[in-house]
Short mmCIF file of C-alpha atoms and ligand atoms in Angstrom, two decimals:
data_model
loop_
_atom_site.label_atom_id
_atom_site.label_comp_id
_atom_site.label_asym_id
_atom_site.label_seq_id
_atom_site.Cartn_x
_atom_site.Cartn_y
_atom_site.Cartn_z
CA UNK A 155 -0.25 -0.34 0.43
CA UNK A 156 2.78 2.52 0.37
CA UNK A 157 4.37 1.79 -2.82
CA UNK A 158 1.24 1.89 -4.66
CA UNK A 159 0.37 5.37 -2.96
CA UNK A 160 3.82 6.23 -3.54
CA UNK A 161 5.30 6.51 0.25
CA UNK A 162 9.63 5.41 0.50
CA UNK A 163 9.11 2.76 3.56
CA UNK A 164 12.48 0.01 5.14
CA UNK A 165 11.27 -2.51 7.53
CA UNK A 166 11.34 -2.39 11.45
CA UNK A 167 13.38 -4.30 13.17
CA UNK A 168 15.49 -3.69 15.58
CA UNK A 169 15.06 -0.97 18.08
CA UNK A 170 18.19 1.25 16.32
CA UNK A 171 16.18 1.11 12.87
CA UNK A 172 13.74 3.44 14.39
CA UNK A 173 15.99 6.82 14.44
CA UNK A 174 15.89 6.81 10.74
CA UNK A 175 11.82 6.89 10.14
CA UNK A 176 9.06 10.31 10.42
CA UNK A 177 6.53 7.28 11.32
CA UNK A 178 5.47 3.50 12.28
CA UNK A 179 3.35 1.19 11.17
CA UNK A 180 2.63 -1.87 14.00
CA UNK A 181 1.28 -4.95 11.83
CA UNK A 182 -1.43 -7.66 12.32
CA UNK A 183 0.11 -11.09 12.68
CA UNK A 184 -0.03 -12.50 16.15
CA UNK A 185 0.32 -9.89 19.71
CA UNK A 186 1.14 -13.15 21.11
CA UNK A 187 3.97 -13.57 18.69
CA UNK A 188 4.83 -9.53 18.09
CA UNK A 189 5.50 -9.90 21.87
CA UNK A 190 7.96 -12.35 21.90
CA UNK A 191 10.00 -10.22 19.42
CA UNK A 192 9.69 -6.85 21.72
CA UNK A 193 11.03 -8.53 24.48
CA UNK A 194 13.92 -10.59 22.57
CA UNK A 195 14.66 -7.01 20.83
CA UNK A 196 14.21 -4.66 23.47
CA UNK A 197 11.37 -3.02 21.60
CA UNK A 198 9.28 -0.94 23.21
CA UNK A 199 10.97 1.43 25.24
CA UNK A 200 12.32 2.30 21.81
CA UNK A 201 8.74 2.57 20.40
CA UNK A 202 7.47 4.51 23.81
CA UNK A 203 10.08 6.97 23.52
CA UNK A 204 9.73 7.46 19.81
CA UNK A 205 6.21 7.97 20.16
CA UNK A 206 6.86 10.67 22.82
CA UNK A 207 8.70 12.74 20.45
CA UNK A 208 4.99 12.34 19.27
CA UNK A 209 6.32 10.74 15.90
CA UNK A 210 3.33 8.93 14.50
CA UNK A 211 1.75 5.18 15.22
CA UNK A 212 -0.75 3.39 13.12
CA UNK A 213 -1.02 -0.27 14.63
CA UNK A 214 -3.42 -2.15 12.75
CA UNK A 215 -5.49 -5.44 14.48
CA UNK A 216 -2.39 -7.15 16.18
CA UNK A 217 -0.47 -4.01 15.90
CA UNK A 218 -3.71 -2.29 17.86
CA UNK A 219 -3.70 -4.32 20.16
CA UNK A 220 0.09 -3.48 21.19
CA UNK A 221 -0.97 -0.04 20.51
CA UNK A 222 -3.56 -0.30 23.76
CA UNK A 223 -3.53 0.55 26.98
CA UNK A 224 -5.92 -2.06 28.05
CA UNK A 225 -5.95 -6.20 26.53
CA UNK A 226 -9.14 -8.61 27.41
CA UNK A 227 -9.22 -11.99 26.50
CA UNK A 228 -6.84 -13.15 27.72
CA UNK A 229 -4.66 -9.88 29.35
CA UNK A 230 -1.06 -9.09 28.03
CA UNK A 231 1.73 -6.81 28.01
CA UNK A 232 0.67 -4.29 25.57
CA UNK A 233 1.90 -0.43 25.47
CA UNK A 234 -0.03 1.55 26.38
CA UNK A 235 0.36 4.05 24.03
CA UNK A 236 -4.38 4.83 23.31
CA UNK A 237 -6.75 4.84 25.65
CA UNK A 238 -8.64 1.78 24.85
CA UNK A 239 -10.51 -1.29 25.92
CA UNK A 240 -9.20 -4.85 23.56
CA UNK A 241 -10.85 -7.49 23.85
CA UNK A 242 -8.96 -10.39 20.65
CA UNK A 243 -10.00 -12.54 18.59
CA UNK A 244 -13.48 -10.93 20.10
CA UNK A 245 -15.69 -11.86 16.22
CA UNK A 246 -15.03 -15.40 17.19
CA UNK A 247 -12.32 -18.17 15.70
CA UNK A 248 -10.88 -17.56 12.08
CA UNK A 249 -13.61 -18.84 10.05
CA UNK A 250 -15.45 -15.94 11.56
CA UNK A 251 -13.48 -13.45 9.91
CA UNK A 252 -15.36 -10.73 7.21
CA UNK A 253 -15.18 -7.99 4.55
CA UNK A 254 -17.65 -5.38 6.16
CA UNK A 255 -18.51 -1.97 5.04
CA UNK A 256 -18.26 0.95 7.92
CA UNK A 257 -17.93 4.08 7.63
CA UNK A 258 -14.82 7.21 8.41
CA UNK A 259 -17.66 10.22 8.02
CA UNK A 260 -13.77 12.25 8.04
CA UNK A 261 -12.14 10.74 6.08
CA UNK A 262 -14.83 9.39 3.69
CA UNK A 263 -17.62 10.51 1.88
CA UNK A 264 -19.39 6.92 0.78
CA UNK A 265 -18.29 3.71 2.44
CA UNK A 266 -14.82 1.92 3.32
CA UNK A 267 -14.18 -1.59 2.36
CA UNK A 268 -13.21 -3.08 5.78
CA UNK A 269 -11.32 -6.67 6.07
CA UNK A 270 -11.25 -8.37 9.74
CA UNK A 271 -8.97 -11.79 10.32
CA UNK A 272 -9.49 -12.86 14.21
CA UNK A 273 -9.92 -8.90 14.63
CA UNK A 274 -10.23 -7.60 18.14
CA UNK A 275 -13.21 -5.37 18.81
CA UNK A 276 -12.33 -2.21 20.73
CA UNK A 277 -14.95 -2.09 24.12
CA UNK A 278 -14.29 0.50 25.19
CA UNK A 279 -12.35 4.38 24.61
CA UNK A 280 -11.33 7.71 26.87
CA UNK A 281 -12.40 10.99 26.38
CA UNK A 282 -9.18 11.94 24.56
CA UNK A 283 -9.72 8.86 21.91
CA UNK A 284 -12.02 10.02 18.68
CA UNK A 285 -13.37 7.76 16.68
CA UNK A 286 -12.55 7.94 13.20
CA UNK A 287 -14.42 4.44 11.89
CA UNK A 288 -17.32 2.87 12.39
CA UNK A 289 -18.76 -0.62 11.74
CA UNK A 290 -21.66 -2.45 12.36
CA UNK A 291 -22.30 0.78 15.58
CA UNK A 292 -18.22 -0.43 17.00
CA UNK A 293 -15.37 1.78 16.79
CA UNK A 294 -13.14 0.55 14.32
CA UNK A 295 -10.88 3.21 13.63
CA UNK A 296 -9.84 5.45 16.57
CA UNK A 297 -6.55 8.18 17.56
CA UNK A 298 -5.23 9.92 20.03
CA UNK A 299 -2.42 12.57 19.68
CA UNK A 300 -0.03 11.00 17.60
CA UNK A 301 -1.61 7.35 17.00
CA UNK A 302 -3.87 5.88 14.74
CA UNK A 303 -5.07 2.63 15.46
CA UNK A 304 -7.58 0.46 13.61
CA UNK A 305 -8.75 -3.26 13.75
CA UNK A 306 -9.28 -4.60 10.38
CA UNK A 307 -6.50 -4.43 7.37
CA UNK A 308 -6.95 -1.19 4.99
CA UNK A 309 -3.40 -2.45 3.14
CA UNK A 310 -5.47 -5.49 2.01
CA UNK A 311 -7.88 -3.75 0.24
CA UNK A 312 -8.15 -1.43 -2.93
CA UNK A 313 -9.05 1.97 -1.10
CA UNK A 314 -5.84 4.18 -0.02
CA UNK A 315 -7.62 6.66 2.18
CA UNK A 316 -6.49 5.42 5.89
CA UNK A 317 -2.96 5.23 4.41
CA UNK A 318 -3.21 8.32 2.79
CA UNK A 319 -4.85 10.14 6.53
CA UNK A 320 -2.13 8.41 8.42
CA UNK A 321 0.53 9.98 5.53
CA UNK A 322 -0.89 13.17 6.47
CA UNK A 323 0.19 12.61 10.27
CA UNK A 324 3.80 12.56 9.31
CA UNK A 325 3.65 15.74 7.97
CA UNK A 326 1.72 17.58 11.27
N1 LIG B 84 -5.78 -12.78 16.53
C1 LIG B 84 -4.16 -11.64 16.30
C2 LIG B 84 -3.83 -10.93 17.43
O1 LIG B 84 -5.33 -11.43 18.74
C3 LIG B 84 -4.91 -10.75 15.66
C4 LIG B 84 -5.33 -11.11 13.82
C5 LIG B 84 -4.65 -9.60 13.16
O2 LIG B 84 -3.74 -8.92 12.81
N2 LIG B 84 -5.33 -10.11 12.20
O3 LIG B 84 -3.56 -11.23 18.18
#
């Protein structure tokens, strides 16, 4: 997606890789596996420092789980960078993954295709959190300052809206 919209990117695998980037996307995957990687690479404290400098971070699905202030089902380690409570695997198992349409009224004046893969559900949002996207009445795209989190996978659709919005945050 970043290539398609002409944004230069690089993989961040070590804490020191963060020195060279303006923003960070924490992808989907399996948050428990990603936490093991965090422990071996000591990358958690580096991400907190990166966020503390006001640099934008976008977490999708497992990435959103890692960014949350509270994780349910079961509770697990998290960075606490966005004031949401998020429940893992809340739509059910892999077979309950789905393609839906949601609304992001501030970003797009048409429905946005959203792919949910063993996705979490955001169960509550703090006062400082803006809900930018909803699907079936649930918040699915949320923002608090420099932190953006989506429970779906915008990189798997043709719709560039969400990534373009994140890129705009880099220039602020
Ligand atoms: N189910 C995964 C988790 O709990 C998230 C899935 C995803 O990132 N698509 O970490």
